[in-house]
PDB file of C-alpha atoms in Angstrom:
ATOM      1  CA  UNK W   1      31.106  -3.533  14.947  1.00 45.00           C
ATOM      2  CA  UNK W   2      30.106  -6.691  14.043  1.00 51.00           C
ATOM      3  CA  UNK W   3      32.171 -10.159  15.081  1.00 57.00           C
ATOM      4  CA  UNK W   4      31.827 -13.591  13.954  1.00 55.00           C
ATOM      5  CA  UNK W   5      30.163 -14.769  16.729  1.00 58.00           C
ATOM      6  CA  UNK W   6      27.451 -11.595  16.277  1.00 58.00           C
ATOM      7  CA  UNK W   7      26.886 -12.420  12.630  1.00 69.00           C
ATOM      8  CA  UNK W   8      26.666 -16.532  13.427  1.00 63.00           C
ATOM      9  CA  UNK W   9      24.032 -15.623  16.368  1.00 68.00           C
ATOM     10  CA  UNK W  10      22.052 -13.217  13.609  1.00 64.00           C
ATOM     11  CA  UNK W  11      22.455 -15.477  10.852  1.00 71.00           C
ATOM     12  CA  UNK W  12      20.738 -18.454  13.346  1.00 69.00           C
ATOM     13  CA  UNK W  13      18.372 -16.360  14.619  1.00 66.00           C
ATOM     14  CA  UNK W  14      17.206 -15.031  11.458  1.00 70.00           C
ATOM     15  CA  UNK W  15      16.947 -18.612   9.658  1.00 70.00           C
ATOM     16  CA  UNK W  16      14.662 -20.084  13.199  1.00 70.00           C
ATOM     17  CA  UNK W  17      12.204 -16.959  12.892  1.00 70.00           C
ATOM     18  CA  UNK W  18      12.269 -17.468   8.830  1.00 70.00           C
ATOM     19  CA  UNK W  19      11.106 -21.186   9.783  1.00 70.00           C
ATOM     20  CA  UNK W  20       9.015 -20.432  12.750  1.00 77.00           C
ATOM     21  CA  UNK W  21       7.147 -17.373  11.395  1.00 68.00           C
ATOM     22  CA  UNK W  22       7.101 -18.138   7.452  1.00 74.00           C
ATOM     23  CA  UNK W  23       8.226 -15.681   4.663  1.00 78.00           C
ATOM     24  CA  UNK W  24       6.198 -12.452   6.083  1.00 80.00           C
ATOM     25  CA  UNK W  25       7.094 -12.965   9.965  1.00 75.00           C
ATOM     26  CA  UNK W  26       7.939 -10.101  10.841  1.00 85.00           C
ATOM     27  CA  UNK W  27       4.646  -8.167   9.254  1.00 91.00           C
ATOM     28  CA  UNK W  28       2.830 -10.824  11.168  1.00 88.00           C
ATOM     29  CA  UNK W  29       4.642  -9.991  14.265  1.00 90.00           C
ATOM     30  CA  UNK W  30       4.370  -6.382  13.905  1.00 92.00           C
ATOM     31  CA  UNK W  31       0.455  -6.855  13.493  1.00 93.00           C
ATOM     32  CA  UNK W  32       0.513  -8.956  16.438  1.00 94.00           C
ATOM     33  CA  UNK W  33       2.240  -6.749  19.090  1.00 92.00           C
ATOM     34  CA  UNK W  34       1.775  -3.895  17.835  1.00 93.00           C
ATOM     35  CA  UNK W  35      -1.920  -3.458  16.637  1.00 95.00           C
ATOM     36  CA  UNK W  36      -3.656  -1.495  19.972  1.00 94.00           C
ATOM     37  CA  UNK W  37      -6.037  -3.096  21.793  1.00 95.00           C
ATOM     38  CA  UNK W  38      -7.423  -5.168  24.576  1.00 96.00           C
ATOM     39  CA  UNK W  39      -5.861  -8.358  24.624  1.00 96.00           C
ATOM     40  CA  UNK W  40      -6.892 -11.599  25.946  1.00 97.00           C
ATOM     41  CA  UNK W  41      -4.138 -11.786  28.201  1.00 97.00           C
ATOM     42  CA  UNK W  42      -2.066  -9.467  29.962  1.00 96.00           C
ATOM     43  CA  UNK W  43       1.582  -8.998  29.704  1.00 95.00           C
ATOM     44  CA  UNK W  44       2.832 -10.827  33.548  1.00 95.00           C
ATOM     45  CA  UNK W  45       0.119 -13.412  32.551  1.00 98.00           C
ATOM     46  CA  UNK W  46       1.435 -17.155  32.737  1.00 98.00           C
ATOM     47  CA  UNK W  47       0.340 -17.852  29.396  1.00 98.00           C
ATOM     48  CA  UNK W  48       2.739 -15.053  28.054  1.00 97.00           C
ATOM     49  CA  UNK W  49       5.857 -16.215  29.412  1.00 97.00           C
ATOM     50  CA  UNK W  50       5.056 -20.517  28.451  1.00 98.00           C
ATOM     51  CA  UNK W  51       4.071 -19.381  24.701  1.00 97.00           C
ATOM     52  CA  UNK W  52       7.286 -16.835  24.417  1.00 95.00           C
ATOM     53  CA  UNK W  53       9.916 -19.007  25.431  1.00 96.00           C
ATOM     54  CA  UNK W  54      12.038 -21.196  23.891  1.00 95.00           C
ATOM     55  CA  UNK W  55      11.051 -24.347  25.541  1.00 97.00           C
ATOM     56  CA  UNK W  56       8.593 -24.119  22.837  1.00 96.00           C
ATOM     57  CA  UNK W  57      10.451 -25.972  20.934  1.00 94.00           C
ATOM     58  CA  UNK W  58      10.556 -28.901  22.961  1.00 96.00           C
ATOM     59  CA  UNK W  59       6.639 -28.641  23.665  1.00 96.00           C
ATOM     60  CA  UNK W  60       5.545 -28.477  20.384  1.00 94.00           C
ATOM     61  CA  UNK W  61       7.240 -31.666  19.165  1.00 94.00           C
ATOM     62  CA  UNK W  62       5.993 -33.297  22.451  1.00 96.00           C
ATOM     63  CA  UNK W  63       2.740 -32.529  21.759  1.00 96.00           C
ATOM     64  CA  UNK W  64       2.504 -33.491  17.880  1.00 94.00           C
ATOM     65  CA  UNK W  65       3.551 -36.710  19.478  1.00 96.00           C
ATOM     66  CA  UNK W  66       1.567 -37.205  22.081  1.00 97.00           C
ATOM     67  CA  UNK W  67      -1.317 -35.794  19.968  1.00 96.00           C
ATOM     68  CA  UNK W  68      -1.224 -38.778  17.605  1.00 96.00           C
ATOM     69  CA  UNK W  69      -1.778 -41.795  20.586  1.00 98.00           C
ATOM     70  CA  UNK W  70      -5.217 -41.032  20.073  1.00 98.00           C
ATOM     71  CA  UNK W  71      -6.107 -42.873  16.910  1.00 97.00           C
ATOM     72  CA  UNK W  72      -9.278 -40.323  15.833  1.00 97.00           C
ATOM     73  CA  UNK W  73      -7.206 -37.225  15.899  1.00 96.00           C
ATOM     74  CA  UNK W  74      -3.682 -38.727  14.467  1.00 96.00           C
ATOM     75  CA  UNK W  75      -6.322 -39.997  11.143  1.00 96.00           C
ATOM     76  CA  UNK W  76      -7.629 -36.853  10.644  1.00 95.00           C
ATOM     77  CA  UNK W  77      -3.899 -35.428  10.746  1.00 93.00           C
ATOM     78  CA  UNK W  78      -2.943 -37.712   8.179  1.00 91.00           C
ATOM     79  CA  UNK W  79      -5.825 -37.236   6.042  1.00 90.00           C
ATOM     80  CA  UNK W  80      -6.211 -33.730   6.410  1.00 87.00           C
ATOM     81  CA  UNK W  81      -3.171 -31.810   7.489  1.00 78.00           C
ATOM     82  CA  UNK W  82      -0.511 -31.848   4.771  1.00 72.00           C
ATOM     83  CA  UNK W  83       2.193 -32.213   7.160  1.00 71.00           C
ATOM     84  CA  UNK W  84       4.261 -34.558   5.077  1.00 73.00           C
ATOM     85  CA  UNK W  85       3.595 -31.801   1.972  1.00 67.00           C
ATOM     86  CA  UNK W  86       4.181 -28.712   3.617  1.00 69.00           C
ATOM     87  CA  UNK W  87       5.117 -29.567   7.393  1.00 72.00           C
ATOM     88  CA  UNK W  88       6.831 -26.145   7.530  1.00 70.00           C
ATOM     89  CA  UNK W  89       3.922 -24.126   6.608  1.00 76.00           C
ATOM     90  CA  UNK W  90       1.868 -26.544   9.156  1.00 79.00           C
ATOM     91  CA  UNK W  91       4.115 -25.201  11.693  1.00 81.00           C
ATOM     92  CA  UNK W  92       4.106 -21.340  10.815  1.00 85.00           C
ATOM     93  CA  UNK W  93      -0.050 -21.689  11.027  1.00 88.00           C
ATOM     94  CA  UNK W  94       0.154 -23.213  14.423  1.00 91.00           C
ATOM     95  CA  UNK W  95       2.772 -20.588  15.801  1.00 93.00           C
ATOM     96  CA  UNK W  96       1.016 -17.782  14.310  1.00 94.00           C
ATOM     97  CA  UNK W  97      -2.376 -18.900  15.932  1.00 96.00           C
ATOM     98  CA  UNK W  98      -0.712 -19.160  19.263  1.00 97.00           C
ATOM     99  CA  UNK W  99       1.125 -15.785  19.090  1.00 96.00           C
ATOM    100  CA  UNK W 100      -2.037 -14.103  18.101  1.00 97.00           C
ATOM    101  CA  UNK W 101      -4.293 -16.065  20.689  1.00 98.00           C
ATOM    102  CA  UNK W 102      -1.420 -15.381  23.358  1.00 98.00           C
ATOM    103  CA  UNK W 103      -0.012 -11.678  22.033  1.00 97.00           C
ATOM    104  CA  UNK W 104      -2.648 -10.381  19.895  1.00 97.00           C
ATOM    105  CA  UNK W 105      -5.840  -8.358  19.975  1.00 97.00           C
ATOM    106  CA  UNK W 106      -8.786  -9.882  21.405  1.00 97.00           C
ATOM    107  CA  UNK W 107     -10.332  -9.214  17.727  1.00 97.00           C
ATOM    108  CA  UNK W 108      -7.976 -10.675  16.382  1.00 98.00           C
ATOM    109  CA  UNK W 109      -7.616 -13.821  18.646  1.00 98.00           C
ATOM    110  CA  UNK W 110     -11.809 -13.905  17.674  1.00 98.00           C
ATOM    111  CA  UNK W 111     -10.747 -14.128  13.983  1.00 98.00           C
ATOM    112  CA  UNK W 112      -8.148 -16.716  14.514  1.00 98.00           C
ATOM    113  CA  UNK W 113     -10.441 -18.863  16.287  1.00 98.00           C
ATOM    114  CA  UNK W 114     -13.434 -18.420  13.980  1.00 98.00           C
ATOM    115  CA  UNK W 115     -10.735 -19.351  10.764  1.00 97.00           C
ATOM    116  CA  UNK W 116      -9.817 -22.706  12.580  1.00 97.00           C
ATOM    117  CA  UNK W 117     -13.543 -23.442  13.598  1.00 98.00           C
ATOM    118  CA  UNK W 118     -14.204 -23.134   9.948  1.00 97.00           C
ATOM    119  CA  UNK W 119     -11.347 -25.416   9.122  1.00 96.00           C
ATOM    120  CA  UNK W 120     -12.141 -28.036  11.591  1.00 96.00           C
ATOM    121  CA  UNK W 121     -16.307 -28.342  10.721  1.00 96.00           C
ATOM    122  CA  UNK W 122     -15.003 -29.681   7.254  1.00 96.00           C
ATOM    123  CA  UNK W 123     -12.597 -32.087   8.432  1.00 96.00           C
ATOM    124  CA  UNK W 124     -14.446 -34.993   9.163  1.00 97.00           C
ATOM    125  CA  UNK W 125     -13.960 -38.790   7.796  1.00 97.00           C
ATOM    126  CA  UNK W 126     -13.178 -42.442   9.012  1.00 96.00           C
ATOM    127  CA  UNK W 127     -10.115 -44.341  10.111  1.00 94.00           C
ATOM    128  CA  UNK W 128      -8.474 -47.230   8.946  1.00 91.00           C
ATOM    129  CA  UNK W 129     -10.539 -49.598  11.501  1.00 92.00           C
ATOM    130  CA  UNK W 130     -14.087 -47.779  10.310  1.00 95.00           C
ATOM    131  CA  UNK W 131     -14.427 -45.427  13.261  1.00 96.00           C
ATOM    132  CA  UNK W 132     -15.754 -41.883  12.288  1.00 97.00           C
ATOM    133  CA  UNK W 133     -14.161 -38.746  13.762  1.00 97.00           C
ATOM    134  CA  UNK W 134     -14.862 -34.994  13.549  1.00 97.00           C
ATOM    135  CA  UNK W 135     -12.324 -32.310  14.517  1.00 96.00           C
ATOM    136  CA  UNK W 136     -14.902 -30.395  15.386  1.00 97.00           C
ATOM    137  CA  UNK W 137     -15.841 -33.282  18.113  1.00 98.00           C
ATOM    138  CA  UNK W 138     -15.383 -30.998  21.461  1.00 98.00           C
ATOM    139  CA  UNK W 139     -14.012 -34.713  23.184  1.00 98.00           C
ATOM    140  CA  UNK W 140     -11.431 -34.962  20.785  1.00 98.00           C
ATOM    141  CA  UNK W 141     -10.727 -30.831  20.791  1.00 98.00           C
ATOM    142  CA  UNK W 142     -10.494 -31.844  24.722  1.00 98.00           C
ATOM    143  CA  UNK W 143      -7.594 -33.855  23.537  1.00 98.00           C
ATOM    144  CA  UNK W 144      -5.719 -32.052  21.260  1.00 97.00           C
ATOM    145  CA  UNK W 145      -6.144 -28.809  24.144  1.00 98.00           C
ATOM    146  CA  UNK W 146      -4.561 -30.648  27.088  1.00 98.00           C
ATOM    147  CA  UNK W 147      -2.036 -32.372  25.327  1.00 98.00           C
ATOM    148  CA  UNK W 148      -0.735 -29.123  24.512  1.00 98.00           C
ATOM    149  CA  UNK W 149      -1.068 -27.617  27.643  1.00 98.00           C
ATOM    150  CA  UNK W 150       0.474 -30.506  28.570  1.00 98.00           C
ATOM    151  CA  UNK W 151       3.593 -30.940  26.458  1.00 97.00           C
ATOM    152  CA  UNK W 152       4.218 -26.865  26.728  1.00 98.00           C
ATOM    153  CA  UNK W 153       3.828 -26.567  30.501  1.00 98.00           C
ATOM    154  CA  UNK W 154       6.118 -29.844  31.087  1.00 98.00           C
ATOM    155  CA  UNK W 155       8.737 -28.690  28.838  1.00 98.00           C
ATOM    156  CA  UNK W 156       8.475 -24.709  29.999  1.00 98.00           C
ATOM    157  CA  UNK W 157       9.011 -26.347  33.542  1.00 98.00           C
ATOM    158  CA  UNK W 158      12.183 -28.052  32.571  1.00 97.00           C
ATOM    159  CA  UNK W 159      14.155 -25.771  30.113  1.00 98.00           C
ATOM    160  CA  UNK W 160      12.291 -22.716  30.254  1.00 97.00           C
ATOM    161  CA  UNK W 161      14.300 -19.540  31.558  1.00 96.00           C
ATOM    162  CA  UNK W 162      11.348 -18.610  34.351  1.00 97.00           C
ATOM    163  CA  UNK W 163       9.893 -21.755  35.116  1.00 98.00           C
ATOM    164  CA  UNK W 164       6.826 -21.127  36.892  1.00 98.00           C
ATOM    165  CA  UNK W 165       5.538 -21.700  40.733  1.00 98.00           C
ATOM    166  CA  UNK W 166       2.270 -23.871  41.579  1.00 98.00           C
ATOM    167  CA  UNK W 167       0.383 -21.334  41.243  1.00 98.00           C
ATOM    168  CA  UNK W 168       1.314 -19.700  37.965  1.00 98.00           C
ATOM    169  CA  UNK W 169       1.543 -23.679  36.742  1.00 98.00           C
ATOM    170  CA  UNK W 170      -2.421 -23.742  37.757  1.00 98.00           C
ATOM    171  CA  UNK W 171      -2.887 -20.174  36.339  1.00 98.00           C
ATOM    172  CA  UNK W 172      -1.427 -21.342  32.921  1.00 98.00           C
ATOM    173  CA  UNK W 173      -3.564 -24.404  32.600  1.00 98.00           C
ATOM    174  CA  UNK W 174      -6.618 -21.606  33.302  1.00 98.00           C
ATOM    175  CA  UNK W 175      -5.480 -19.274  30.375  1.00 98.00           C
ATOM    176  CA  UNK W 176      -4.603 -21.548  28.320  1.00 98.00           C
ATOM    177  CA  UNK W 177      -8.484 -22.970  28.394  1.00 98.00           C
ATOM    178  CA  UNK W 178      -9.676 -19.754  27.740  1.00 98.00           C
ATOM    179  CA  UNK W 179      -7.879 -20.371  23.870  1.00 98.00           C
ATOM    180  CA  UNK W 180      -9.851 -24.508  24.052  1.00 98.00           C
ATOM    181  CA  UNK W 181     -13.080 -23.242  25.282  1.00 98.00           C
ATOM    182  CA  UNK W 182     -13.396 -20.871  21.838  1.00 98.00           C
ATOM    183  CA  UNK W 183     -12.214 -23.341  19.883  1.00 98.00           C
ATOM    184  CA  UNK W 184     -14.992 -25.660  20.686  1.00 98.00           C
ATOM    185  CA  UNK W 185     -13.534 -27.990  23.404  1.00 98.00           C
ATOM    186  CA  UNK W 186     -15.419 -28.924  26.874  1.00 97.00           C
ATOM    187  CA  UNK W 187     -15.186 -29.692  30.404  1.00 97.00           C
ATOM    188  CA  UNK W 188     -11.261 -28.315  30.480  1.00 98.00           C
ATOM    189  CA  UNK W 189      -9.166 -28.566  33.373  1.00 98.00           C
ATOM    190  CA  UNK W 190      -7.978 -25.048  35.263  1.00 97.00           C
ATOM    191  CA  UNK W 191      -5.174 -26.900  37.928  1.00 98.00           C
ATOM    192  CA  UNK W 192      -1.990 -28.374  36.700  1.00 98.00           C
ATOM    193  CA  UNK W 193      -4.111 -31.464  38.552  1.00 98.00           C
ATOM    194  CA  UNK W 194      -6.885 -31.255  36.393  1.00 98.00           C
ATOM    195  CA  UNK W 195      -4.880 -31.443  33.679  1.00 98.00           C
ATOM    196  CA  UNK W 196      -3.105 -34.913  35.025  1.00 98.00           C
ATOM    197  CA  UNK W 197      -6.531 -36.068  35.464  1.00 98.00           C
ATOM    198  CA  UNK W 198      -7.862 -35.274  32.112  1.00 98.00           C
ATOM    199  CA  UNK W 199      -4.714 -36.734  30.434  1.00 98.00           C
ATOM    200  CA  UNK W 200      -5.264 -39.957  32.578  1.00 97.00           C
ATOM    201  CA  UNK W 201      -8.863 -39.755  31.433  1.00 98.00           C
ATOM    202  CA  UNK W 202      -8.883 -40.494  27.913  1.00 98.00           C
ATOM    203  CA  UNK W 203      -5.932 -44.063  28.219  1.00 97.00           C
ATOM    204  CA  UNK W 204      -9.149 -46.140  27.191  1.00 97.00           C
ATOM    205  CA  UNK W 205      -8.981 -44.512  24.167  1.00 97.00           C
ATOM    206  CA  UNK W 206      -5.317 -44.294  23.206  1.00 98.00           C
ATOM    207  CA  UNK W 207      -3.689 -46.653  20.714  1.00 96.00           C
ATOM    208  CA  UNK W 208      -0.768 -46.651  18.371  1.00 94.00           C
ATOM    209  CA  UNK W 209      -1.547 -46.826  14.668  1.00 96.00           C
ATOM    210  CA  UNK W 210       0.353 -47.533  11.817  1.00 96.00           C
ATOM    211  CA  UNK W 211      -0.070 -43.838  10.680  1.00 95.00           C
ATOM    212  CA  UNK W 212       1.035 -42.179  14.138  1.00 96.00           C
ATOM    213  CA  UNK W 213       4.336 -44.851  13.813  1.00 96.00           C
ATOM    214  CA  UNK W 214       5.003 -43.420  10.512  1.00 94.00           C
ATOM    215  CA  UNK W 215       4.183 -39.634  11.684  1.00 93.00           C
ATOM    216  CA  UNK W 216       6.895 -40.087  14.250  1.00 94.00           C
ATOM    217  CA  UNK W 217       9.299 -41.941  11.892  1.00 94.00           C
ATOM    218  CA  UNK W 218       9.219 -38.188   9.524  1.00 91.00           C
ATOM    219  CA  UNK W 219       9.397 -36.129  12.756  1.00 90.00           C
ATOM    220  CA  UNK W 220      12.119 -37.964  14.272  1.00 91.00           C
ATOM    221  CA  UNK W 221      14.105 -40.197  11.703  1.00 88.00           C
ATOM    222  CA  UNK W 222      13.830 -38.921   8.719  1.00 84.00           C
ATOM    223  CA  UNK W 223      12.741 -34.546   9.191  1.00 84.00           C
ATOM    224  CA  UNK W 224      12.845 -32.481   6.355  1.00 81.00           C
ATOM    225  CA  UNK W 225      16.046 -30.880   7.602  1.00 82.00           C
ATOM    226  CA  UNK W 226      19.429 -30.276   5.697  1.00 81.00           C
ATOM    227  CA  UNK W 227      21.846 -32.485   6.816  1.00 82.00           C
ATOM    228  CA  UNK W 228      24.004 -30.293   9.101  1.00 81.00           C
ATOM    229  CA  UNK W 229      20.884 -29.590  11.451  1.00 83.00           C
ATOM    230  CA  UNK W 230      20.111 -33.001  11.943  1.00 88.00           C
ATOM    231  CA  UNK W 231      22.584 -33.340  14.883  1.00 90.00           C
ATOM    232  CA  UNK W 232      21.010 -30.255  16.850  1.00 90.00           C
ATOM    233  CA  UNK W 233      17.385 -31.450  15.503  1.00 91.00           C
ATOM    234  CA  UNK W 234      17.894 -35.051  16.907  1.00 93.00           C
ATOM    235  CA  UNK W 235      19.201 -33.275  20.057  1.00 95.00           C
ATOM    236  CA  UNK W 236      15.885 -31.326  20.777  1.00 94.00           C
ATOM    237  CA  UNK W 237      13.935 -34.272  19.756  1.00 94.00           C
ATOM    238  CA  UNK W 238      15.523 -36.412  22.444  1.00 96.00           C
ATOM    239  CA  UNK W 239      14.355 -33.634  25.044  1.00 96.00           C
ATOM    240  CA  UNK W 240      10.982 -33.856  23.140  1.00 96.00           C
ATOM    241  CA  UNK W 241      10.493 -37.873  23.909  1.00 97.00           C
ATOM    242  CA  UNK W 242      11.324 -37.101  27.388  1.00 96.00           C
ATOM    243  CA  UNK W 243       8.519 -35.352  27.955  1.00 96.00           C
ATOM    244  CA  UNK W 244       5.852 -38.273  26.809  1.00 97.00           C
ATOM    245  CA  UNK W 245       4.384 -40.415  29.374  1.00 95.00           C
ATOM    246  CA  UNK W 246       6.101 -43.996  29.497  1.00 95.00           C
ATOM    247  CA  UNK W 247       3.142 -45.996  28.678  1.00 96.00           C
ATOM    248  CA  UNK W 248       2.859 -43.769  25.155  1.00 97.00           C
ATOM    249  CA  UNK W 249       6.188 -44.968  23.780  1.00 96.00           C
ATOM    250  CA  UNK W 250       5.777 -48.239  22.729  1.00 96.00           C
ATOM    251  CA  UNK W 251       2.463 -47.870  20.977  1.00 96.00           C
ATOM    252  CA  UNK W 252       4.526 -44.750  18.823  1.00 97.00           C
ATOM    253  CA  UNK W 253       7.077 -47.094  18.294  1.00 96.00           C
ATOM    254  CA  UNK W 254       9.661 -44.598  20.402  1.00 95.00           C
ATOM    255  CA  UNK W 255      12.275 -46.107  22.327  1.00 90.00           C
ATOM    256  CA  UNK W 256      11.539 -46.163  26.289  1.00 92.00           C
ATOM    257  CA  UNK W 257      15.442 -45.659  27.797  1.00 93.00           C
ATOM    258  CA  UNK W 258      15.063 -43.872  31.629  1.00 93.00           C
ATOM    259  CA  UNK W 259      18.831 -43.255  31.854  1.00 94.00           C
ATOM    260  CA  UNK W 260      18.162 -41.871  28.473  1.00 92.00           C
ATOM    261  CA  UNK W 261      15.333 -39.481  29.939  1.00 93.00           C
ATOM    262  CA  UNK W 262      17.215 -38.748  33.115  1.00 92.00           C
ATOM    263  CA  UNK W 263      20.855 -38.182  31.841  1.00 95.00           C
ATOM    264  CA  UNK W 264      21.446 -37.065  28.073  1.00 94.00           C
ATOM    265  CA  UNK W 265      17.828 -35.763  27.467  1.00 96.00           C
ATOM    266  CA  UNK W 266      17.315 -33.267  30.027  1.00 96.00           C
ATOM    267  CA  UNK W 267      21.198 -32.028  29.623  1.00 97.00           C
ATOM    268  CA  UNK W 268      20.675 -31.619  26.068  1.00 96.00           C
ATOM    269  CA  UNK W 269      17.381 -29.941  25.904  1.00 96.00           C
ATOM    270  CA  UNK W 270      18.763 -27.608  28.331  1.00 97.00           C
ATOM    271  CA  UNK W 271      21.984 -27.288  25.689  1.00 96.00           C
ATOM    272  CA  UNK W 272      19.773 -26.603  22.930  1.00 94.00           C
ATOM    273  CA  UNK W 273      16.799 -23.971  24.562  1.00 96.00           C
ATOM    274  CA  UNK W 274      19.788 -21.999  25.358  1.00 96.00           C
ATOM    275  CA  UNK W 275      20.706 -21.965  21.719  1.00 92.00           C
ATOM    276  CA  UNK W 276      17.741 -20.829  20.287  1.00 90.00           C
ATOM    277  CA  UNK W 277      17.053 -18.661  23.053  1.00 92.00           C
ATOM    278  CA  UNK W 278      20.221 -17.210  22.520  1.00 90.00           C
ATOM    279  CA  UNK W 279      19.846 -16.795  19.004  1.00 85.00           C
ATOM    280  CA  UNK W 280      16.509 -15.330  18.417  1.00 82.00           C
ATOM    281  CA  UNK W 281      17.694 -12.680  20.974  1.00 79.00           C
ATOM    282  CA  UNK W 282      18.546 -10.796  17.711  1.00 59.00           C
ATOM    283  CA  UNK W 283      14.820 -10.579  16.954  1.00 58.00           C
ATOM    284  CA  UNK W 284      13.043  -9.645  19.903  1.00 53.00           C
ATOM    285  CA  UNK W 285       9.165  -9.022  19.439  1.00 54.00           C
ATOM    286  CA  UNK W 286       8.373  -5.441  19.173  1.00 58.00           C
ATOM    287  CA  UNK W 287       6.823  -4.036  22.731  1.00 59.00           C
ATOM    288  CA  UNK W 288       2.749  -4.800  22.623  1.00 57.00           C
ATOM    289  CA  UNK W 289       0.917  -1.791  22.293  1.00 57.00           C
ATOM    290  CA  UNK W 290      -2.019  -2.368  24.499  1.00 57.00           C
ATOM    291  CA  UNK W 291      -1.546  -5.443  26.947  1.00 58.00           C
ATOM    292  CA  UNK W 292      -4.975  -4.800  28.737  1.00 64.00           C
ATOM    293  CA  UNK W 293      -6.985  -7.932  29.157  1.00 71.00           C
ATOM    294  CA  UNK W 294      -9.726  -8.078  27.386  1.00 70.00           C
TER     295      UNK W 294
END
């Protein structure tokens, strides 16, 4: 029979998916686990549990972030992604690409990547200052790979439901470079270390720009959110901040508060994983149908 508190937890967990997953998620997911196969990845693989959790939530806003400090790839978001126009749909591409990369077929992880390989050889201009970039550039791939292997590994590690040990930390960092290398990137790190190392790599480069200010100003401030989400919303975006680096908040224009970060944020990203974990419960993904590595 079905109580209040079951139809509230459906209701929620139906609307997240509908956001997450677009209009024909569950077709999608049903191609995704359940098309037979070899997949890249095997089901007890690090990479599995990161990308299925709901500390997702946390790492993907940490990463769009973090993503835009580095003034090549945050101009050819503005000038090429739509995410002001159609930030939802922006955000059911990228999950769909990791669920297929992490969930899916090999063949169809290969057709994924080839799509986005097409997308990225047109994408090409120059920034405000005069500086060219490329998203096909396999330095700035490098960038946009690690800081999102970055942002989902810190953020699995703190409100994830499994974190991981050392060495399934290191093994995610591997997997995950498996999805960068086919994309185009280079030289990736395979050690939670490495990955350090590479962020630390590319501070020469990183600036804040007017346009990464204002991308943070529609994530954060001002989201394309009904008004009774915003409280939630600003809760998981608190978490979110957290997990930058303290020298990338000022140049975002993001407030730097530790007792923020080591009080509030962590308690409330905890709060709110919980939620959504919670919630999309009521949609679990269908078993996968052949989880042999490919």
């Amino acid at each position: 029979m079905s109580t209040p508190t079951s139809s509230l937890r459906g209701r929620l967990g139906d609307e997240l998916f509908a956001r997450v997953a677009g209009p024909r998620g569950p077709q999608v997911r049903d191609r995704i686990h359940l098309t037979p196969g070899p997949r890249w990845f095997g089901p007890d693989d690090a990479i599995r549990r990161v990308h299925g959790d709901a500390s997702m939530f946390v790492g993907g806003l940490t990463a769009l972030l973090l993503q835009s400090w580095h003034p090549l790839a945050m101009a050819a978001v503005a000038a090429h992604s739509g995410y002001r126009g159609d930030p939802w749909g922006r955000l059911q591409r990228t999950s769909t690409f990791l669920a297929v990369t992490t969930f899916g077929t090999a063949e169809h992880a290969e057709q994924a990547v080839a799509t986005v390989r097409a997308i990225h050889e047109r994408v090409t201009g120059v920034t405000e200052d005069g500086e060219p970039y490329a998203a096909s550039d396999p330095h700035l791939l490098r960038w946009v790979h690690i800081t999102e292997a970055h942002a989902f590994l810190t953020a699995h590690q703190r409100y994830g439901a499994r974190p991981l040990d050392a060495a399934g930390c290191d093994a995610y960092v591997a997997q995950s470079a498996r999805v960068g290398r086919a994309l185009g990137a280079e030289d990736l790190p395979e050690t939670a270390a490495g990955l350090h190392a590479a962020l630390d790599s590319y501070l020469p480069e990183l600036r804040g720009t007017r346009q990464a200010r204002e991308a943070a100003e529609f994530l954060l401030a001002d989201p394309p959110l009904p008004v009774p989400v915003r409280l939630p919303y600003g809760v998981l975006a608190a978490a979110a901040i957290a997990g930058l680096p303290r020298a990338a908040r000022a140049p975002l224009g993001l407030p730097d508060v530790p007792w923020l970060d080591a009080t509030l944020a962590p308690a409330g990203g905890h709060a709110i994983t919980r939620v959504i974990r919670w919630a999309l419960a009521t949609t679990p993904a269908p078993p996968t149908a052949d989880a042999t590595p490919a």
